[in-house]
Short mmCIF file of C-alpha atoms in Angstrom, two decimals:
data_model
loop_
_atom_site.label_atom_id
_atom_site.label_comp_id
_atom_site.label_asym_id
_atom_site.label_seq_id
_atom_site.Cartn_x
_atom_site.Cartn_y
_atom_site.Cartn_z
CA MET A 1 -24.91 55.97 -61.34
CA ASP A 2 -26.71 52.98 -62.73
CA HIS A 3 -25.28 49.87 -60.76
CA PHE A 4 -23.44 48.25 -63.59
CA ASP A 5 -25.97 48.99 -65.87
CA PHE A 6 -24.80 48.14 -68.80
CA GLY A 7 -28.36 47.49 -70.33
CA HIS A 8 -29.38 44.30 -67.95
CA GLU A 9 -28.91 44.41 -64.29
CA ILE A 10 -26.05 42.30 -63.55
CA ASP A 11 -27.20 39.94 -60.17
CA LEU A 12 -23.82 39.57 -58.09
CA CYS A 13 -25.57 38.60 -55.30
CA GLN A 14 -26.60 35.27 -56.76
CA GLY A 15 -22.79 34.31 -56.85
CA PHE A 16 -22.82 34.28 -53.05
CA GLY A 17 -25.04 31.35 -53.71
CA ILE A 18 -27.48 32.19 -52.09
CA MET A 19 -29.88 31.80 -54.91
CA GLY A 20 -27.12 29.29 -55.99
CA ASP A 21 -27.44 30.34 -59.98
CA LEU A 22 -23.57 31.50 -60.40
CA GLY A 23 -23.86 30.18 -64.31
CA SER A 24 -26.81 32.30 -64.98
CA THR A 25 -25.12 35.76 -63.43
CA LEU A 26 -22.20 34.55 -65.48
CA LYS A 27 -24.51 34.69 -68.87
CA ASP A 28 -26.05 38.38 -67.96
CA LEU A 29 -22.33 39.68 -66.88
CA ASP A 30 -21.39 37.84 -70.67
CA SER A 31 -24.03 39.42 -72.43
CA ASN A 32 -23.57 42.22 -71.28
CA LEU A 33 -19.96 43.12 -71.62
CA SER A 34 -20.19 41.83 -75.38
CA GLY A 35 -21.20 45.79 -75.79
CA LEU A 36 -18.31 46.98 -74.90
CA VAL A 37 -15.95 45.44 -77.62
CA GLN A 38 -17.35 47.90 -79.97
CA CYS A 39 -16.81 50.65 -78.38
CA SER A 40 -14.43 52.65 -80.72
CA ASN A 41 -12.76 55.26 -79.08
CA SER A 42 -11.88 56.73 -75.89
CA SER A 43 -15.38 55.21 -73.98
CA ASN A 44 -14.94 57.07 -70.52
CA GLN A 45 -17.92 55.48 -69.10
CA ASP A 46 -17.38 52.16 -69.88
CA LEU A 47 -14.44 52.25 -68.47
CA PHE A 48 -15.69 53.64 -65.12
CA LYS A 49 -17.73 50.83 -65.27
CA LEU A 50 -14.71 47.85 -65.55
CA GLN A 51 -12.76 49.41 -62.95
CA GLY A 52 -16.19 49.61 -60.59
CA LEU A 53 -16.51 46.29 -61.97
CA THR A 54 -12.88 45.11 -60.85
CA ARG A 55 -13.21 47.18 -57.88
CA ILE A 56 -16.29 44.45 -56.11
CA ALA A 57 -14.60 41.28 -57.97
CA ARG A 58 -11.29 42.20 -55.34
CA ALA A 59 -13.47 42.98 -52.62
CA LEU A 60 -15.68 39.46 -53.04
CA HIS A 61 -12.83 37.72 -54.03
CA LEU A 62 -10.64 38.92 -50.90
CA TYR A 63 -13.80 39.15 -49.01
CA SER A 64 -14.14 35.38 -49.49
CA GLN A 65 -11.05 33.66 -49.17
CA ILE A 66 -11.21 35.64 -45.07
CA CYS A 67 -14.04 33.95 -44.75
CA ILE A 68 -13.63 31.07 -45.48
CA GLN A 69 -9.35 30.25 -43.79
CA SER A 70 -11.44 31.38 -40.25
CA ALA A 71 -13.97 28.68 -41.17
CA GLU A 72 -11.31 26.40 -41.52
CA SER A 73 -9.72 27.45 -38.53
CA ARG A 74 -13.10 27.23 -36.74
CA GLU A 75 -13.65 24.38 -38.25
CA GLY A 76 -16.85 25.99 -40.00
CA VAL A 77 -18.75 25.18 -42.93
CA ALA A 78 -17.30 27.55 -45.85
CA ASN A 79 -19.35 26.57 -48.09
CA PRO A 80 -21.44 29.34 -49.19
CA HIS A 81 -18.26 31.47 -49.13
CA ARG A 82 -16.33 29.36 -51.64
CA GLU A 83 -18.96 29.58 -54.19
CA ALA A 84 -18.50 33.20 -53.79
CA LEU A 85 -14.82 32.80 -54.59
CA GLU A 86 -15.75 30.73 -57.36
CA CYS A 87 -18.07 34.06 -58.57
CA SER A 88 -15.17 36.64 -57.55
CA LYS A 89 -12.73 33.97 -60.18
CA GLN A 90 -15.32 33.94 -62.67
CA ILE A 91 -16.23 37.69 -63.08
CA ALA A 92 -12.67 38.34 -63.28
CA LEU A 93 -12.30 35.75 -65.63
CA LEU A 94 -14.95 37.20 -67.72
CA THR A 95 -13.36 40.75 -67.23
CA LEU A 96 -10.14 39.32 -68.69
CA ARG A 97 -11.74 37.99 -71.68
CA HIS A 98 -13.39 40.73 -72.38
CA ILE A 99 -10.59 42.95 -72.31
CA LEU A 100 -8.81 40.60 -74.27
CA LYS A 101 -11.47 40.95 -76.96
CA ILE A 102 -11.53 45.02 -76.35
CA LEU A 103 -7.61 44.92 -76.76
CA ASN A 104 -7.61 42.69 -80.52
CA SER A 105 -10.80 43.68 -82.04
CA THR A 106 -10.45 45.69 -85.32
CA ILE A 107 -10.69 49.06 -83.80
CA ASN A 108 -7.48 48.45 -81.40
CA GLU A 109 -5.35 46.59 -83.87
CA GLY A 110 -1.78 47.54 -83.69
CA PHE A 111 -3.10 49.96 -80.95
CA GLU A 112 0.12 49.45 -79.17
CA THR A 113 2.51 51.32 -82.40
CA SER A 114 -0.31 53.93 -83.02
CA VAL A 115 -1.11 55.09 -79.75
CA ARG A 116 0.88 58.24 -77.76
CA PRO A 117 -0.11 59.22 -74.04
CA PRO A 118 -0.62 62.91 -73.95
CA LEU A 119 2.03 65.71 -74.64
CA ASP A 120 4.74 66.31 -72.08
CA LEU A 121 3.81 70.27 -73.28
CA HIS A 122 0.42 69.94 -73.67
CA GLU A 123 -0.14 68.91 -69.59
CA GLN A 124 2.83 71.03 -68.59
CA ILE A 125 0.50 73.74 -70.26
CA SER A 126 -2.37 72.32 -68.39
CA ALA A 127 -0.24 72.27 -65.14
CA LEU A 128 0.84 75.50 -65.32
CA PHE A 129 -2.80 77.18 -65.43
CA ASN A 130 -4.46 74.63 -62.93
CA ARG A 131 -6.99 73.68 -65.38
CA GLY A 132 -6.01 70.07 -63.84
CA PRO A 133 -5.42 66.40 -66.02
CA VAL A 134 -5.78 66.80 -69.76
CA LYS A 135 -9.47 64.82 -71.62
CA LEU A 136 -9.31 60.78 -71.13
CA ASP A 137 -8.12 59.82 -75.12
CA ARG A 138 -7.35 57.05 -76.62
CA PHE A 139 -4.20 56.27 -74.86
CA GLN A 140 -5.65 56.89 -71.29
CA TYR A 141 -8.64 53.98 -72.06
CA LEU A 142 -6.48 51.27 -73.19
CA TYR A 143 -4.06 51.69 -70.06
CA GLY A 144 -6.83 51.95 -67.90
CA LEU A 145 -8.33 48.27 -69.80
CA LEU A 146 -4.62 46.96 -69.35
CA ASP A 147 -4.63 48.48 -65.69
CA CYS A 148 -7.83 46.41 -65.27
CA ALA A 149 -6.36 43.39 -66.25
CA SER A 150 -3.73 43.54 -64.23
CA GLN A 151 -5.75 44.01 -60.95
CA LEU A 152 -7.37 41.03 -61.78
CA GLY A 153 -4.87 39.10 -62.58
CA CYS A 154 -4.25 38.70 -58.52
CA ILE A 155 -7.94 36.83 -58.33
CA VAL A 156 -7.23 33.96 -61.46
CA GLY A 157 -5.45 31.75 -61.86
CA ILE A 158 -2.39 31.03 -63.97
CA GLU A 159 -3.85 27.86 -65.99
CA GLU A 160 -6.80 29.84 -65.57
CA TYR A 161 -5.78 32.64 -68.01
CA PRO A 162 -7.58 33.37 -71.49
CA ASN A 163 -6.24 32.01 -74.27
CA GLY A 164 -4.36 34.51 -76.56
CA PHE A 165 -4.10 36.47 -73.25
CA ALA A 166 0.01 35.78 -72.78
CA ALA A 167 -0.15 36.40 -76.59
CA ARG A 168 -1.04 39.81 -76.76
CA MET A 169 1.22 40.80 -74.22
CA ARG A 170 3.49 39.78 -75.71
CA SER A 171 3.39 41.22 -78.32
CA ILE A 172 2.66 44.65 -76.78
CA ILE A 173 5.19 43.94 -75.14
CA ALA A 174 7.40 43.35 -78.60
CA ARG A 175 5.89 46.36 -80.35
CA SER A 176 4.86 49.17 -78.55
CA GLY A 177 6.64 52.26 -79.12
CA GLU A 178 5.10 53.89 -75.81
CA ALA A 179 6.84 52.32 -72.79
CA SER A 180 3.75 53.14 -70.55
CA PHE A 181 2.49 50.44 -72.25
CA ARG A 182 5.34 47.80 -72.55
CA LEU A 183 5.38 48.21 -68.59
CA LYS A 184 1.65 47.96 -67.59
CA ALA A 185 2.04 44.27 -70.60
CA VAL A 186 5.00 43.03 -68.71
CA SER A 187 2.59 43.44 -64.62
CA ASN A 188 -0.26 41.57 -66.90
CA SER A 189 2.72 38.26 -67.81
CA SER A 190 4.45 38.06 -64.56
CA PHE A 191 1.45 36.64 -63.42
CA LEU A 192 1.68 34.25 -65.98
CA TYR A 193 5.21 33.65 -65.65
CA ARG A 194 5.45 32.47 -62.22
CA ASP A 195 5.58 29.61 -62.50
CA LYS A 196 8.82 28.46 -63.61
CA GLU A 197 7.75 25.93 -65.86
CA LEU A 198 5.09 28.08 -68.20
CA PHE A 199 7.95 30.19 -68.31
CA SER A 200 9.96 27.78 -70.19
CA SER A 201 8.02 26.56 -72.48
CA ASN A 202 7.17 30.13 -73.40
CA PHE A 203 10.05 30.69 -74.27
CA ARG A 204 11.47 28.11 -76.44
CA MET B 1 -7.31 45.14 -33.35
CA ILE B 2 -10.93 46.95 -33.71
CA GLY B 3 -13.28 46.04 -31.68
CA THR B 4 -14.46 43.04 -30.06
CA PRO B 5 -14.82 39.29 -31.23
CA GLN B 6 -18.64 39.98 -30.18
CA THR B 7 -18.57 43.22 -32.02
CA PRO B 8 -20.91 43.32 -35.04
CA PRO B 9 -19.04 43.83 -38.28
CA ALA B 10 -20.64 46.79 -39.58
CA THR B 11 -19.57 48.52 -35.92
CA ALA B 12 -16.36 46.86 -36.81
CA ARG B 13 -15.86 48.72 -39.92
CA ALA B 14 -17.13 51.67 -39.57
CA LEU B 15 -14.01 52.58 -36.99
CA LEU B 16 -12.04 51.04 -38.68
CA ALA B 17 -12.94 53.51 -41.13
CA GLU B 18 -12.57 56.28 -38.36
CA GLU B 19 -9.49 55.69 -37.43
CA LEU B 20 -7.88 55.30 -40.78
CA LEU B 21 -9.89 58.72 -41.49
CA ALA B 22 -7.92 60.37 -38.12
CA ALA B 23 -4.50 58.45 -39.04
CA ILE B 24 -4.91 60.92 -42.59
CA LYS B 25 -6.26 64.15 -40.79
CA ASN B 26 -3.18 64.07 -38.25
CA SER B 27 -0.68 62.84 -40.92
CA SER B 28 0.64 59.32 -39.07
CA TYR B 29 0.01 57.44 -42.22
CA ASP B 30 2.32 55.49 -44.41
CA SER B 31 1.68 53.17 -47.31
CA GLN B 32 -0.23 50.85 -45.74
CA THR B 33 -3.10 52.71 -44.04
CA LEU B 34 -3.34 54.06 -47.86
CA GLN B 35 -3.84 50.19 -49.04
CA GLU B 36 -6.00 49.40 -45.61
CA ILE B 37 -8.26 52.31 -46.72
CA VAL B 38 -8.51 50.93 -50.36
CA LEU B 39 -9.36 47.42 -48.63
CA VAL B 40 -12.15 48.90 -46.67
CA ILE B 41 -13.87 51.41 -49.03
CA ASP B 42 -13.73 49.01 -51.77
CA HIS B 43 -16.06 46.32 -49.26
CA GLU B 44 -18.13 49.26 -48.93
CA CYS B 45 -18.95 49.28 -52.60
CA LEU B 46 -19.20 45.63 -52.38
CA CYS B 47 -22.00 45.60 -49.86
CA ARG B 48 -23.90 48.78 -51.62
CA GLU B 49 -24.20 46.58 -54.42
CA SER B 50 -25.13 43.37 -52.90
CA GLN B 51 -27.99 45.80 -50.61
CA ASP B 52 -29.45 47.75 -53.56
CA ARG B 53 -30.29 45.07 -55.35
CA PHE B 54 -31.24 42.77 -52.88
CA PRO B 55 -32.33 44.51 -49.29
CA ASN B 56 -34.37 41.49 -47.84
CA LEU B 57 -32.21 38.60 -49.24
CA ARG B 58 -30.55 36.78 -46.77
CA ARG B 59 -26.75 37.34 -47.07
CA PRO B 60 -24.04 36.62 -44.06
CA ASP B 61 -23.60 39.98 -41.80
CA ASP B 62 -20.38 41.30 -43.19
CA ILE B 63 -22.43 42.49 -46.00
CA SER B 64 -25.68 43.20 -45.01
CA ASN B 65 -24.68 46.25 -42.98
CA ARG B 66 -23.85 49.93 -44.89
CA ALA B 67 -20.95 51.06 -41.84
CA ILE B 68 -19.79 54.17 -43.26
CA ALA B 69 -22.14 57.38 -43.41
CA THR B 70 -21.71 59.38 -46.29
CA SER B 71 -20.60 62.58 -43.80
CA VAL B 72 -17.52 60.16 -42.97
CA ILE B 73 -17.15 59.13 -46.86
CA GLY B 74 -17.40 62.38 -48.04
CA ASP B 75 -14.46 63.29 -45.43
CA PHE B 76 -12.25 60.14 -46.83
CA ALA B 77 -12.68 61.93 -50.19
CA GLU B 78 -11.74 65.38 -48.69
CA GLN B 79 -8.13 64.28 -47.07
CA LEU B 80 -7.30 62.10 -49.88
CA SER B 81 -7.45 65.27 -52.57
CA SER B 82 -5.60 66.74 -50.10
CA CYS B 83 -1.62 66.86 -50.42
CA LEU B 84 -0.07 64.18 -48.81
CA VAL B 85 3.06 63.81 -50.03
CA HIS B 86 4.87 66.22 -48.31
CA HIS B 87 8.47 65.11 -48.43
CA ILE B 88 9.65 63.32 -51.38
CA ASN B 89 11.41 60.52 -52.12
CA ALA B 90 11.24 56.58 -53.16
CA SER B 91 8.72 55.62 -51.06
CA SER B 92 6.27 59.15 -52.42
CA ARG B 93 5.66 57.57 -55.09
CA LEU B 94 3.68 54.65 -53.72
CA ILE B 95 2.00 56.78 -51.69
CA ARG B 96 1.00 58.82 -53.74
CA GLU B 97 -0.51 56.16 -56.52
CA LEU B 98 -2.16 54.20 -52.88
CA GLN B 99 -4.14 57.97 -52.59
CA PHE B 100 -4.93 58.26 -55.89
CA ARG B 101 -6.27 54.74 -56.15
CA ALA B 102 -8.28 55.52 -52.91
CA LEU B 103 -9.80 58.29 -53.35
CA LEU B 104 -10.88 57.15 -57.11
CA SER B 105 -13.07 53.91 -54.39
CA VAL B 106 -13.95 57.17 -52.34
CA LEU B 107 -15.75 58.70 -55.07
CA ALA B 108 -17.27 55.63 -56.63
CA LEU B 109 -18.93 55.27 -52.81
CA LEU B 110 -19.88 58.40 -53.02
CA GLN B 111 -21.96 57.16 -56.47
CA LEU B 112 -22.77 54.59 -54.69
CA ASP B 113 -24.28 56.43 -51.75
CA GLY B 114 -26.57 57.94 -54.21
CA VAL B 115 -24.80 61.41 -53.87
CA HIS B 116 -24.90 62.79 -57.35
CA ALA B 117 -24.24 66.43 -56.60
CA VAL B 118 -22.22 68.37 -54.35
CA HIS B 119 -21.83 72.05 -52.84
CA ALA B 120 -21.01 74.18 -55.53
CA ASP B 121 -18.26 75.67 -53.47
CA VAL B 122 -17.20 72.55 -52.45
CA HIS B 123 -17.27 71.20 -55.35
CA ARG B 124 -14.66 73.73 -56.72
CA LYS B 125 -12.21 73.28 -53.51
CA TRP B 126 -12.05 69.13 -54.45
CA GLN B 127 -11.83 70.55 -58.44
CA THR B 128 -9.24 72.39 -56.95
CA LYS B 129 -8.06 69.76 -55.03
CA ILE B 130 -7.71 67.76 -57.83
CA ASN B 131 -6.06 69.52 -60.10
CA ASN B 132 -3.05 70.72 -57.75
CA ARG B 133 -2.25 67.16 -56.70
CA PHE B 134 -2.04 66.31 -60.94
CA ARG B 135 0.23 69.72 -60.75
CA GLU B 136 2.59 68.36 -57.86
CA LEU B 137 2.84 65.22 -59.90
CA ILE B 138 3.54 67.13 -63.24
CA TRP B 139 6.77 69.56 -61.97
CA LEU B 140 8.19 66.34 -59.45
CA PRO B 141 11.78 67.33 -60.33
CA GLY B 142 14.48 64.76 -61.65
CA GLN B 143 11.28 63.58 -64.58
CA SER B 144 13.65 62.38 -67.56
CA PRO B 145 12.41 61.98 -70.90
CA ARG B 146 14.18 58.11 -71.10
CA LEU B 147 12.60 55.08 -70.03
CA SER B 148 13.95 55.54 -65.81
CA THR B 149 12.95 53.83 -62.66
CA GLU B 150 10.15 56.91 -62.50
CA THR B 151 8.56 57.11 -65.88
CA PHE B 152 6.52 53.64 -64.60
CA PRO B 153 5.33 55.32 -61.42
CA ARG B 154 4.99 58.76 -63.57
CA VAL B 155 2.30 57.29 -65.65
CA GLN B 156 1.02 55.15 -63.67
CA CYS B 157 -0.46 57.97 -61.27
CA ALA B 158 -0.96 60.34 -63.95
CA HIS B 159 -3.36 58.07 -65.12
CA LEU B 160 -5.44 57.58 -61.78
CA ILE B 161 -5.44 61.36 -61.52
CA SER B 162 -6.65 61.74 -64.37
CA LEU B 163 -9.81 58.86 -64.79
CA GLY B 164 -10.16 59.88 -60.74
CA ALA B 165 -10.64 63.80 -61.66
CA ALA B 166 -13.04 62.79 -65.36
CA TYR B 167 -15.10 60.76 -63.15
CA TYR B 168 -15.35 63.49 -60.74
CA SER B 169 -16.05 66.24 -63.10
CA GLN B 170 -18.82 63.56 -65.07
CA GLN B 171 -19.96 62.18 -62.00
CA PHE B 172 -20.67 64.95 -59.87
CA VAL B 173 -22.01 68.75 -60.50
CA PRO B 174 -22.02 71.70 -58.25
CA ALA B 175 -25.17 72.19 -56.72
CA GLU B 176 -26.24 75.77 -58.51
CA PRO B 177 -28.39 76.59 -61.04
CA VAL B 178 -26.99 77.48 -64.43
CA ALA B 179 -26.58 81.44 -64.52
CA ALA B 180 -24.71 81.39 -61.47
CA ARG B 181 -22.14 78.93 -63.30
CA ILE B 182 -22.00 81.51 -66.36
CA LEU B 183 -21.76 84.35 -63.93
CA ALA B 184 -18.38 82.76 -61.69
CA ILE B 185 -16.84 81.48 -65.41
CA GLY B 186 -17.65 85.24 -66.49
CA SER B 187 -16.29 86.83 -63.83
CA ASN B 188 -12.82 85.05 -64.13
CA VAL B 189 -12.63 86.35 -68.19
CA MET B 190 -13.13 89.76 -66.66
CA GLN B 191 -10.04 89.57 -63.91
CA LEU B 192 -8.20 87.99 -66.50
CA VAL B 193 -8.89 90.79 -68.48
CA VAL B 194 -7.75 93.14 -66.37
CA MET B 195 -5.14 91.57 -65.73
CA VAL B 196 -3.46 91.38 -68.59
CA ALA B 197 -4.77 94.68 -69.43
CA ASN B 198 -2.56 95.89 -66.24
CA ILE B 199 0.72 94.00 -67.83
CA ALA B 200 0.34 96.30 -70.92
CA LEU B 201 -0.06 99.37 -69.75
CA VAL B 202 2.82 98.63 -67.96
#
């Protein structure tokens, strides 16, 4: 598998501040993720890549947080790691924006009312004959997007969430006939409502 | 604590990975063990990504070296695709979810290590194991069609194992010629026909 081969290379190393060009990194990532908005059905490869990007962002975030704490406790210089931390946050934010774009795209409009998981009977038959999980379909793709968003939510601050993200999650919670979508949207929303003031202002 | 403050980061990570692998093999693990596996493997993925792109670039020592050998990663895949939940209780749903997440991370790390094919017998064994994990999940007792506390963990685990199975089948091919695969399928079909004929005769 190419490393996040969306068409251009994504230079995560620049985010370490070694080459000092976080802006260029984000610009590359933005243009590559834009291609995902057009995907019309369950694009497995795109979901794998988003999962991979989420994995890297979380690992970079954790690594830089620990390094900053370690440097501060030793009265060392934490600047390179602060740049890496900022990089992880920006990558997470950019990915969240694109996930929101995909969820809001024409092809996925109202998915929460129309998309259903595989039938229980289908899964039972597949399990009985030991055929393994049913193939990834649109439900798994969309659920996977929400799963990536909930993982990235651990990195991004409440005030930095993309505009419209909370509203989209509320829409999914209110309209979805599928419990798993609702529950996933609730887990995404819990990051937004950690702040009581934000919670109360959204429910006035 | 793994190693000493003077232990090079890569060595410390390798020691930690071996300790975690041993914990799984010896069945002395809990949800924290699996969480640590996810963190260690994800960090290795980060190291691979940064190293492969810019091998000569100056980077912090913690991410400049690969720590875990491909054979050890393969061992992780072997263990994490095995049955880790022998007794079903409230905590087993978390262990199952973490197991599937860790398996996904391990498969991604194998890919980053350039592994694109697996020995045919190993490929079949891993595929069978993944299928068995799915079957165990589907056959969990006490599942209700109505919304319950089990709904979300079950859907989450089903998603992760489906993703893992799809990733495995699409990214890793068995190291055998197409003719051998066709022969194996033909043999399975013949066995099925014979079985059905026997049942019909009885």
